[in-house]
CSV table of N, CA, C and O in Angstrom, one decimal:
chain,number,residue,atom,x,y,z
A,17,UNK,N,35.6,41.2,-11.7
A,17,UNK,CA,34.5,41.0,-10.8
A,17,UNK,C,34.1,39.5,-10.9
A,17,UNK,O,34.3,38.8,-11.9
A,18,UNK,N,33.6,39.1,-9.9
A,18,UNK,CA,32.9,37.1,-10.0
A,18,UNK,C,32.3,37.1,-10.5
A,18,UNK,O,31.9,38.3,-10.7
A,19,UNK,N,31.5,36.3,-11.0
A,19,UNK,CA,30.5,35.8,-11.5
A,19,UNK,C,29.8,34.8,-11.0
A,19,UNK,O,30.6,34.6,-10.0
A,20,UNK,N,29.3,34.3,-10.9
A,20,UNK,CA,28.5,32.8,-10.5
A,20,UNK,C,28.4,31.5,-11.8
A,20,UNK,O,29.1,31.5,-12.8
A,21,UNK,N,27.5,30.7,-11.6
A,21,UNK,CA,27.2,29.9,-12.8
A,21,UNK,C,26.3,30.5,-14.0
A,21,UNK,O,26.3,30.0,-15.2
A,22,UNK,N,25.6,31.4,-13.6
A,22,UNK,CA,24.7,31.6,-14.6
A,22,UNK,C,25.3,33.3,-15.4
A,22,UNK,O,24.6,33.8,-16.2
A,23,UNK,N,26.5,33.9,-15.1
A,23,UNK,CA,27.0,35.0,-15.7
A,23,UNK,C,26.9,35.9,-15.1
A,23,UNK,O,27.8,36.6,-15.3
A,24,UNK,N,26.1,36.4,-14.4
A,24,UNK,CA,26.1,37.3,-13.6
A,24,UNK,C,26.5,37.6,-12.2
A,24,UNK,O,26.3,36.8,-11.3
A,25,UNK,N,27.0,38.6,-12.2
A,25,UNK,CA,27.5,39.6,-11.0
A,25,UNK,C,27.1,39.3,-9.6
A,25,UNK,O,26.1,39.9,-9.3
A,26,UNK,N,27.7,38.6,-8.6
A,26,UNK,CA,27.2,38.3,-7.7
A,26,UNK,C,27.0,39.8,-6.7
A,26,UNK,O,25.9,39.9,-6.0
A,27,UNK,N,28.0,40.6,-6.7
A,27,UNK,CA,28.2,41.4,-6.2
A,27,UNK,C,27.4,43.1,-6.3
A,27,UNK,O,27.9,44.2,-5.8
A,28,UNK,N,26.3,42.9,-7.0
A,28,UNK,CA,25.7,44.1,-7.6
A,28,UNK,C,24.8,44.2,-6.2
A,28,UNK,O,24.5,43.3,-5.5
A,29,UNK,N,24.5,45.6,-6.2
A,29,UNK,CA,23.5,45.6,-5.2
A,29,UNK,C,21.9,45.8,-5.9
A,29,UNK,O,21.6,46.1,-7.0
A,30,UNK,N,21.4,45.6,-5.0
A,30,UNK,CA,19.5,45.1,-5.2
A,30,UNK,C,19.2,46.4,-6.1
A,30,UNK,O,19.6,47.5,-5.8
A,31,UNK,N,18.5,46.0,-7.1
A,31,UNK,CA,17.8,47.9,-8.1
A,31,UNK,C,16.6,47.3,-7.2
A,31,UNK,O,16.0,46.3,-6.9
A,32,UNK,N,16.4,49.2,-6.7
A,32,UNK,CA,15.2,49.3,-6.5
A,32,UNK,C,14.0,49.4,-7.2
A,32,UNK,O,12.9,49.3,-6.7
A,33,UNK,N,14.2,49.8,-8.7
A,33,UNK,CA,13.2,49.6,-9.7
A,33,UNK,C,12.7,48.1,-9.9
A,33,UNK,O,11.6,47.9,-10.5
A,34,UNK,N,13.2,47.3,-9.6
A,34,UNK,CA,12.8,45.8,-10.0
A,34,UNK,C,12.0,45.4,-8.4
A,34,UNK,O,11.0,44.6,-8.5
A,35,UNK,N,12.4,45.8,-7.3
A,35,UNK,CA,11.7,45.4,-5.9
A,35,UNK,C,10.3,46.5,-6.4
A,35,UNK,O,9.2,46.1,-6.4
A,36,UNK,N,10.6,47.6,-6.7
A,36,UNK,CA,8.9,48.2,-6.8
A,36,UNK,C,8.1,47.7,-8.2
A,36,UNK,O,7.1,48.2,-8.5
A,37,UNK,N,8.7,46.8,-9.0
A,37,UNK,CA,7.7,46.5,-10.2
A,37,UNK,C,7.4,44.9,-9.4
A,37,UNK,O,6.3,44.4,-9.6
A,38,UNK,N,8.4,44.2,-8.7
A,38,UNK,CA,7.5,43.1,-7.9
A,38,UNK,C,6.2,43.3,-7.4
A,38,UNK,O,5.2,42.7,-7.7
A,39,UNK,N,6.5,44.8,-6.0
A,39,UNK,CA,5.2,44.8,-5.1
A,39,UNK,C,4.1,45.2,-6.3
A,39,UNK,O,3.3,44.3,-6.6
A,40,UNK,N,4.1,46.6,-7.2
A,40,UNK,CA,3.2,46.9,-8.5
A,40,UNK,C,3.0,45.2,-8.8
A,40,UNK,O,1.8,44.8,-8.6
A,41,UNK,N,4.1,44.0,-9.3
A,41,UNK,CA,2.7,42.9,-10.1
A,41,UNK,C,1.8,42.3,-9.0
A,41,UNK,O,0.6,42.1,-9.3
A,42,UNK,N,2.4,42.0,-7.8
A,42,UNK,CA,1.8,41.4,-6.6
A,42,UNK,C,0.3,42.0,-6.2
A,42,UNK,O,-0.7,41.4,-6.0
A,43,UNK,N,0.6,43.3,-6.2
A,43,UNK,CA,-0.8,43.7,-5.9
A,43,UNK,C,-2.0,43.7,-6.9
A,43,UNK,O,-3.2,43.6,-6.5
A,44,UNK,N,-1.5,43.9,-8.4
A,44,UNK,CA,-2.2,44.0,-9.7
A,44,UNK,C,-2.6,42.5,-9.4
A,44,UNK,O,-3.9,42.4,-9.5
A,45,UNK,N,-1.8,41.1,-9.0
A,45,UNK,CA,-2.6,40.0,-9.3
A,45,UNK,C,-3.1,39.9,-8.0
A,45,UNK,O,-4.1,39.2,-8.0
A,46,UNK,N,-2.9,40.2,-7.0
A,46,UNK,CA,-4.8,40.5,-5.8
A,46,UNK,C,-5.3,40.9,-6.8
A,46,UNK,O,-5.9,40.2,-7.6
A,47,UNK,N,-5.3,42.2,-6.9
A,47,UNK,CA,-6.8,43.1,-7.0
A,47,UNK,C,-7.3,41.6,-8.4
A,47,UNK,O,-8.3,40.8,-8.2
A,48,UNK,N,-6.4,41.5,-9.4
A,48,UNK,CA,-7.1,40.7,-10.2
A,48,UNK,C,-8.0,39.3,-10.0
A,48,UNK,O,-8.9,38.8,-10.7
A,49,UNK,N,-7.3,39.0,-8.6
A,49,UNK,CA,-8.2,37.6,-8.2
A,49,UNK,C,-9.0,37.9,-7.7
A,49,UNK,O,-10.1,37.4,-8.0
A,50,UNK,N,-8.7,38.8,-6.7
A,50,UNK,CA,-10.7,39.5,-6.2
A,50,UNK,C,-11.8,40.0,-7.7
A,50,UNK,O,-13.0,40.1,-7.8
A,51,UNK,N,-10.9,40.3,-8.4
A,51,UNK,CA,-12.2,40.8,-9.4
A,51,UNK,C,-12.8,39.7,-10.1
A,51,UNK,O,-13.9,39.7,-10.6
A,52,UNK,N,-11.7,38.5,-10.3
A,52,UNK,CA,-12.4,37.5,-11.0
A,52,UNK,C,-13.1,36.6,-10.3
A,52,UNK,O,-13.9,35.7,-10.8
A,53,UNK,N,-12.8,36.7,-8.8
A,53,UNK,CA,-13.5,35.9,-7.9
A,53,UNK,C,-12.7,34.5,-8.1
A,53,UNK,O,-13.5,33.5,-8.1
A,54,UNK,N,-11.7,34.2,-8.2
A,54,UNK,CA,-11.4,33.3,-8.2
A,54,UNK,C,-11.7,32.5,-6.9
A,54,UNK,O,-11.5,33.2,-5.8
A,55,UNK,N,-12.0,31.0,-6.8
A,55,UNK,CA,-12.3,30.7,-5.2
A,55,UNK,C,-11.5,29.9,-5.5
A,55,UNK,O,-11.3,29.4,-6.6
A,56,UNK,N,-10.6,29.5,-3.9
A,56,UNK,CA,-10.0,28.3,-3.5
A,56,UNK,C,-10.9,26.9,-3.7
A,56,UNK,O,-12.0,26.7,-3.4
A,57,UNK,N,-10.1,26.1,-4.2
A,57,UNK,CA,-11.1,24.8,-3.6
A,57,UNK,C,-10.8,24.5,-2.5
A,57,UNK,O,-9.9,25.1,-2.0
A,58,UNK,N,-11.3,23.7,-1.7
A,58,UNK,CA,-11.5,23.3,-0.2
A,58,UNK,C,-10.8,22.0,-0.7
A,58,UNK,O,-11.2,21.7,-1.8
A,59,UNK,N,-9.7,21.0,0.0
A,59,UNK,CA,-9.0,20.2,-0.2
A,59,UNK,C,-10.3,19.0,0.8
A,59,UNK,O,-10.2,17.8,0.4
A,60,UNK,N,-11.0,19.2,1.6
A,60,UNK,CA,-11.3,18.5,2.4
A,60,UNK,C,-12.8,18.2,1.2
A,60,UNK,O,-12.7,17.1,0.6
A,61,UNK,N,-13.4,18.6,1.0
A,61,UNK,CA,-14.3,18.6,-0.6
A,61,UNK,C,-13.7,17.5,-1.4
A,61,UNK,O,-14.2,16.4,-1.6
A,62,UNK,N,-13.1,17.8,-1.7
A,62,UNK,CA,-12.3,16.7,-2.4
A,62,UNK,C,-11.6,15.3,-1.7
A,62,UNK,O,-11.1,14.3,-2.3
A,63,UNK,N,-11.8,15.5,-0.8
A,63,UNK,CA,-11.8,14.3,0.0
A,63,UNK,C,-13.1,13.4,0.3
A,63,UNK,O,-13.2,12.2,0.4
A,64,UNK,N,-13.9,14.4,0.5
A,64,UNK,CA,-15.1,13.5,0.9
A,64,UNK,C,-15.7,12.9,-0.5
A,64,UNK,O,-16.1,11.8,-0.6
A,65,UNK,N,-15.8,13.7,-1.4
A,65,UNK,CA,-16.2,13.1,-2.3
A,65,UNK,C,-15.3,11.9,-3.4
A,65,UNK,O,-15.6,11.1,-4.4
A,66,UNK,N,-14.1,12.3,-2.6
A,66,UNK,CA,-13.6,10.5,-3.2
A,66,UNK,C,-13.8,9.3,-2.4
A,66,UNK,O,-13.7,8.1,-2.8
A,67,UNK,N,-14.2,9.5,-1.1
A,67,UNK,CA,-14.2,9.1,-0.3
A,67,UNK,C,-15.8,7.8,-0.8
A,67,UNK,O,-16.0,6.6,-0.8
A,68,UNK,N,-17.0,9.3,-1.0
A,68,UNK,CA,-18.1,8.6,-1.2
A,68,UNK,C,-18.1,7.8,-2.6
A,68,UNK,O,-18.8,6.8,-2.8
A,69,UNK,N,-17.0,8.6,-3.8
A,69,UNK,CA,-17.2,7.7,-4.8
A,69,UNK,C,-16.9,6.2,-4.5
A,69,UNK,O,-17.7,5.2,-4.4
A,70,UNK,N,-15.3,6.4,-4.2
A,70,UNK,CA,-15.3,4.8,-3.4
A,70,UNK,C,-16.4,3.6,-3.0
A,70,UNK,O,-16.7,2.6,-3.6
A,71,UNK,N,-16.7,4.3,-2.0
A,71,UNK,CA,-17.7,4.0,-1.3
A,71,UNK,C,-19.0,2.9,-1.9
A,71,UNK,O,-19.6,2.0,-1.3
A,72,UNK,N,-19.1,3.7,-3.5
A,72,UNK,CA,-20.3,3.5,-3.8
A,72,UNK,C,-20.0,3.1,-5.3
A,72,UNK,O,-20.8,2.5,-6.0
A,73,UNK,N,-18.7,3.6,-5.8
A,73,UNK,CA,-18.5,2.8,-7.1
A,73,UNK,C,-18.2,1.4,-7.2
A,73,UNK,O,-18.6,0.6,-8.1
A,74,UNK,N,-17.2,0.9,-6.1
A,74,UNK,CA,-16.1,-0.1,-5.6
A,74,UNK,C,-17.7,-1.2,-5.7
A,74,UNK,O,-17.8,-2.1,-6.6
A,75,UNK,N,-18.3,-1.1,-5.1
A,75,UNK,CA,-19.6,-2.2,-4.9
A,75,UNK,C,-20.3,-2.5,-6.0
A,75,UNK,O,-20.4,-3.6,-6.6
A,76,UNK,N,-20.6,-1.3,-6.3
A,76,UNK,CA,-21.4,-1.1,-7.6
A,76,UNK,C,-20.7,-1.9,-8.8
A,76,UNK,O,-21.4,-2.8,-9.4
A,77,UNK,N,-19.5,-1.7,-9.2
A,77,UNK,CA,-18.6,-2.2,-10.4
A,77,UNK,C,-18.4,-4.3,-9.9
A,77,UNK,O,-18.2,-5.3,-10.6
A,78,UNK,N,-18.4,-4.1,-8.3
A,78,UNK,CA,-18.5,-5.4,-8.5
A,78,UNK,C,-19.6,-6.3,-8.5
A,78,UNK,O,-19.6,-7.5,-8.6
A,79,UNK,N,-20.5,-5.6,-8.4
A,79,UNK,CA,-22.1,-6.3,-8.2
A,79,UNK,C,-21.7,-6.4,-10.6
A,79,UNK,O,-21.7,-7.5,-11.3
A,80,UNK,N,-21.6,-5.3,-10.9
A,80,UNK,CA,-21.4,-5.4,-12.4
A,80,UNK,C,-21.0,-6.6,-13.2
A,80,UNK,O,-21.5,-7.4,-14.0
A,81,UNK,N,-19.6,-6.5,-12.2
A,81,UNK,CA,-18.9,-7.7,-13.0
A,81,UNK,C,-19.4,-9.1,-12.6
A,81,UNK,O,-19.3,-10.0,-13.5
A,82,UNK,N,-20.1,-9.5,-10.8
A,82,UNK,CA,-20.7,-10.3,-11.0
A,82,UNK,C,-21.5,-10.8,-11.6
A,82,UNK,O,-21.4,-11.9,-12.2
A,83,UNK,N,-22.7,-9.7,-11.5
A,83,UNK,CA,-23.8,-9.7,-12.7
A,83,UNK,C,-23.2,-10.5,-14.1
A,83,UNK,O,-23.6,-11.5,-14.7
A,84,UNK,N,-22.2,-9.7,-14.3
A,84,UNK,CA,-21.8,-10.4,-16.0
A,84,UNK,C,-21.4,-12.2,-15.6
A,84,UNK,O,-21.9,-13.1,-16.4
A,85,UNK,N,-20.8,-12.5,-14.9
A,85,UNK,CA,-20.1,-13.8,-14.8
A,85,UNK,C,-21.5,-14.7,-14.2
A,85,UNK,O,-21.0,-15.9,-14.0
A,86,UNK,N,-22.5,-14.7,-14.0
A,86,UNK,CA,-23.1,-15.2,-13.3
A,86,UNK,C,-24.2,-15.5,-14.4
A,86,UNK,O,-24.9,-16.5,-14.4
A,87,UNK,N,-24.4,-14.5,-15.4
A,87,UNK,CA,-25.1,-14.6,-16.6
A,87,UNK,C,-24.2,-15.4,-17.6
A,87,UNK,O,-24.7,-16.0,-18.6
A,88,UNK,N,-22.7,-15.2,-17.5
A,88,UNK,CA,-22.1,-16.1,-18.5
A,88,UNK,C,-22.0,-17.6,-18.2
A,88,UNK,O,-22.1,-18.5,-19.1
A,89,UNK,N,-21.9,-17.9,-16.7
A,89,UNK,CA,-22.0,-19.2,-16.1
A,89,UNK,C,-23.4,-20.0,-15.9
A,89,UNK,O,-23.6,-21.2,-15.9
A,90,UNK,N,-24.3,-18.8,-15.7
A,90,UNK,CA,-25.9,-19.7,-15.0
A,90,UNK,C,-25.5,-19.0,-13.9
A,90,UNK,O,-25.8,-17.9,-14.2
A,91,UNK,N,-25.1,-19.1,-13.2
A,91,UNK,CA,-25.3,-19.2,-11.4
A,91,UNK,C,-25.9,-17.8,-11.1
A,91,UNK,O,-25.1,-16.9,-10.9
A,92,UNK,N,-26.9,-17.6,-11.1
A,92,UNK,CA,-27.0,-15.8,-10.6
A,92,UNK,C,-26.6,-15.4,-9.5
A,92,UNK,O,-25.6,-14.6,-9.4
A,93,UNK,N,-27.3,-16.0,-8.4
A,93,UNK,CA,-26.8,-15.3,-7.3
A,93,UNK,C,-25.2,-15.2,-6.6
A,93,UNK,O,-24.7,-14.2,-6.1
A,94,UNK,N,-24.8,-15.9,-6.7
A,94,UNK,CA,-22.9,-16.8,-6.2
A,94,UNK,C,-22.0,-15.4,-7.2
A,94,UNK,O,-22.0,-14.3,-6.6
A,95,UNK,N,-21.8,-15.5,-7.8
A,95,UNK,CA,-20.9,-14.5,-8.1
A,95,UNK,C,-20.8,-12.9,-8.0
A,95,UNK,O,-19.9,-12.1,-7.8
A,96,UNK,N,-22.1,-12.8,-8.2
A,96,UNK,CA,-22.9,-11.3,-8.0
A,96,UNK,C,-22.9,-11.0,-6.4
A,96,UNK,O,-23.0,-9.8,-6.1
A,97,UNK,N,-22.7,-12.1,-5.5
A,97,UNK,CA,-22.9,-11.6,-4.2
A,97,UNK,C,-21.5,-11.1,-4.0
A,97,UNK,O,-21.1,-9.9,-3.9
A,98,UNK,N,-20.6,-12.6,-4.1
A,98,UNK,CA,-19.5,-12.6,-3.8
A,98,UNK,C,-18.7,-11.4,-4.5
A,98,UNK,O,-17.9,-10.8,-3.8
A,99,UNK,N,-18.8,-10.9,-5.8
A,99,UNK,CA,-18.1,-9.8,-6.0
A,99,UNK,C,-18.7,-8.6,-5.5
A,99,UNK,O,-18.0,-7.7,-5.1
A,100,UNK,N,-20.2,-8.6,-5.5
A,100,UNK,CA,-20.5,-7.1,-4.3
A,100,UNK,C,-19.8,-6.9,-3.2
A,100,UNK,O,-19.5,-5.8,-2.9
A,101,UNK,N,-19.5,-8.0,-2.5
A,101,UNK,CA,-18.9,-7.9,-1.2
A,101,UNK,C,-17.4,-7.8,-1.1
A,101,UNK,O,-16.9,-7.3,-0.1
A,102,UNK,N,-16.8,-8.2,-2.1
A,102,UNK,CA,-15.5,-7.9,-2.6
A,102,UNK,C,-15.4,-6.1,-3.0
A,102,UNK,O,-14.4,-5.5,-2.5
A,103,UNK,N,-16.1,-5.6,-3.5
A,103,UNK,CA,-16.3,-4.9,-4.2
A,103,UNK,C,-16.4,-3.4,-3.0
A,103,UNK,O,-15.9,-2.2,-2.9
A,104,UNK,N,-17.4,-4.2,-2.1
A,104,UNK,CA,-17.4,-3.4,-0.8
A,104,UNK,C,-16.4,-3.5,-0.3
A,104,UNK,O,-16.0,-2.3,-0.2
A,105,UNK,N,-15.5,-4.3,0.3
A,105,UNK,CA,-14.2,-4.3,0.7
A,105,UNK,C,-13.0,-3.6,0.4
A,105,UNK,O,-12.2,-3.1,1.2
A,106,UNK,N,-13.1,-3.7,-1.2
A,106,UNK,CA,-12.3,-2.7,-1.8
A,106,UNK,C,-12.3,-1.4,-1.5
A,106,UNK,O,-11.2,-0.9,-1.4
A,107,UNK,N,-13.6,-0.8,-1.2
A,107,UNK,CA,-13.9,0.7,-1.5
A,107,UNK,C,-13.6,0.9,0.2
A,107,UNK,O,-13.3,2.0,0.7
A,108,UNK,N,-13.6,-0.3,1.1
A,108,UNK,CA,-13.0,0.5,2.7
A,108,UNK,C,-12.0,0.8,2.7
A,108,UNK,O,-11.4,1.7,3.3
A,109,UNK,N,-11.4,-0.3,1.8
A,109,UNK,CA,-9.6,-0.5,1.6
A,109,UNK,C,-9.1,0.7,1.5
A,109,UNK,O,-8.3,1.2,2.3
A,110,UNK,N,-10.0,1.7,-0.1
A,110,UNK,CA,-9.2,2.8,-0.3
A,110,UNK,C,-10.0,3.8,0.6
A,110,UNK,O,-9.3,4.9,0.7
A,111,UNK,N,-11.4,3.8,1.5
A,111,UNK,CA,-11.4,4.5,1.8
A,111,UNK,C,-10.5,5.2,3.2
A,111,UNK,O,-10.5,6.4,3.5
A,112,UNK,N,-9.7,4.0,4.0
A,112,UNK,CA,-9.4,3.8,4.8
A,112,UNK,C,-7.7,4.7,4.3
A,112,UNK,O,-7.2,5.4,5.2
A,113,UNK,N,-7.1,4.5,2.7
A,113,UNK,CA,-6.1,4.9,2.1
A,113,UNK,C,-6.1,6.1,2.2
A,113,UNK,O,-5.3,6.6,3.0
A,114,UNK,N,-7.1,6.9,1.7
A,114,UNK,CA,-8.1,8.1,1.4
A,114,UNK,C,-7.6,8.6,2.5
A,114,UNK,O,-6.5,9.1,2.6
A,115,UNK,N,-8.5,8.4,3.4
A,115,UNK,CA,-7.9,8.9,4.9
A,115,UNK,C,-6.9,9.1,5.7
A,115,UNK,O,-7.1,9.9,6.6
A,116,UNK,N,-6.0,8.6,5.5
A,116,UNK,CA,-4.7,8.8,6.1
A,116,UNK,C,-3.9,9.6,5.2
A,116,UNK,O,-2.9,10.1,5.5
A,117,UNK,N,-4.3,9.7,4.2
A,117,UNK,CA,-3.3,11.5,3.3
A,117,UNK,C,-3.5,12.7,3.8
A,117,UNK,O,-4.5,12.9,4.5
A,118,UNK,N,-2.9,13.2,3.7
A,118,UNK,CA,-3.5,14.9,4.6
A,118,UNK,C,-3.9,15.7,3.2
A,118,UNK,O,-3.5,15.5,2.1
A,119,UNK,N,-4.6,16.4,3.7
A,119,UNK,CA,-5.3,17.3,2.8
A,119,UNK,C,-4.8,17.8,1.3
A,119,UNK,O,-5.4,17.8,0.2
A,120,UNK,N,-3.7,18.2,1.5
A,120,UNK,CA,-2.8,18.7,0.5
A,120,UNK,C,-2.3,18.1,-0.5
A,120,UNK,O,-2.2,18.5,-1.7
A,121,UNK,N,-2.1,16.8,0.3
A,121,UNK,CA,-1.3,15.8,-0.8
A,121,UNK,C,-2.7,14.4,-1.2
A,121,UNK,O,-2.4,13.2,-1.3
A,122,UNK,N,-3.9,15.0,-1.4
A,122,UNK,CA,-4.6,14.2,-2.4
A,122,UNK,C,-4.2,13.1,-3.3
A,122,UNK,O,-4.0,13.5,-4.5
A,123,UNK,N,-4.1,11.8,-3.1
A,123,UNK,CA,-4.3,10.7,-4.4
A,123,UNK,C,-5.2,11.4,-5.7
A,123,UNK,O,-6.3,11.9,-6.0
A,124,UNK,N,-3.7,11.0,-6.4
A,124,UNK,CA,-4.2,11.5,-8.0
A,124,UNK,C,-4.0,12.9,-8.1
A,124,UNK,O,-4.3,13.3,-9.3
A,125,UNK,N,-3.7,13.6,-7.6
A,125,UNK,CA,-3.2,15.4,-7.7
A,125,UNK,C,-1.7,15.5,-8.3
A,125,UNK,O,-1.3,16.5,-8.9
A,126,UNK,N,-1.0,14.4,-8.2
A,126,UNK,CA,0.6,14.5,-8.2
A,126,UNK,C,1.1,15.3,-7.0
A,126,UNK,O,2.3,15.5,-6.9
A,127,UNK,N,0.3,15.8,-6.2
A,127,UNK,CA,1.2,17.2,-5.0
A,127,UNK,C,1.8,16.2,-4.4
A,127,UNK,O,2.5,16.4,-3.4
């Protein structure tokens, strides 16, 4: 009789005992997600809120780092502006990145 790569029998026909313990686990793991309630996440959730972190970290970290350089220099205002506004730019950059992924395949998910 053939075999394949992995040793076994290419030629056997389908057991029906192994097709009815599939449908038995398939249903056992429904009923089990409905009892635990497991919920989907919403992929688009996850979008918007990277979207607003962006948004609002990107400025924020650069007003930061201005702040620090501006106190190490003297100059307060000049660096602190110029990196908020950098900082803002950044966060359209990615949020603009952000947007153009489709739902599924999320930055930072690996999918």
């Amino acid at each position: 009789m053939a075999t394949d790569e992995t040793g076994q029998d290419q030629k056997l026909p389908p057991d029906a005992r192994l097709d009815s313990l599939e449908q038995r686990l398939d249903r056992l793991q429904e009923a089990e997600a409905k009892r635990t309630g497991k919920a989907q996440a919403n992929p688009n959730t996850r979008i918007w809120s990277l979207m607003f972190s962006h948004l609002i970290g990107a400025p924020a970290g650069g007003g930061i780092i201005g702040w620090g350089l501006d106190t190490l220099f003297g100059t307060f205002p000049t660096f602190f502006l110029i990196m908020l506004f950098v900082g803002f730019g950044v966060g359209v950059v990615n949020v603009m990145r952000i947007s153009k992924t489709p739902p599924g395949n999320s930055p930072g998910t690996g999918s």
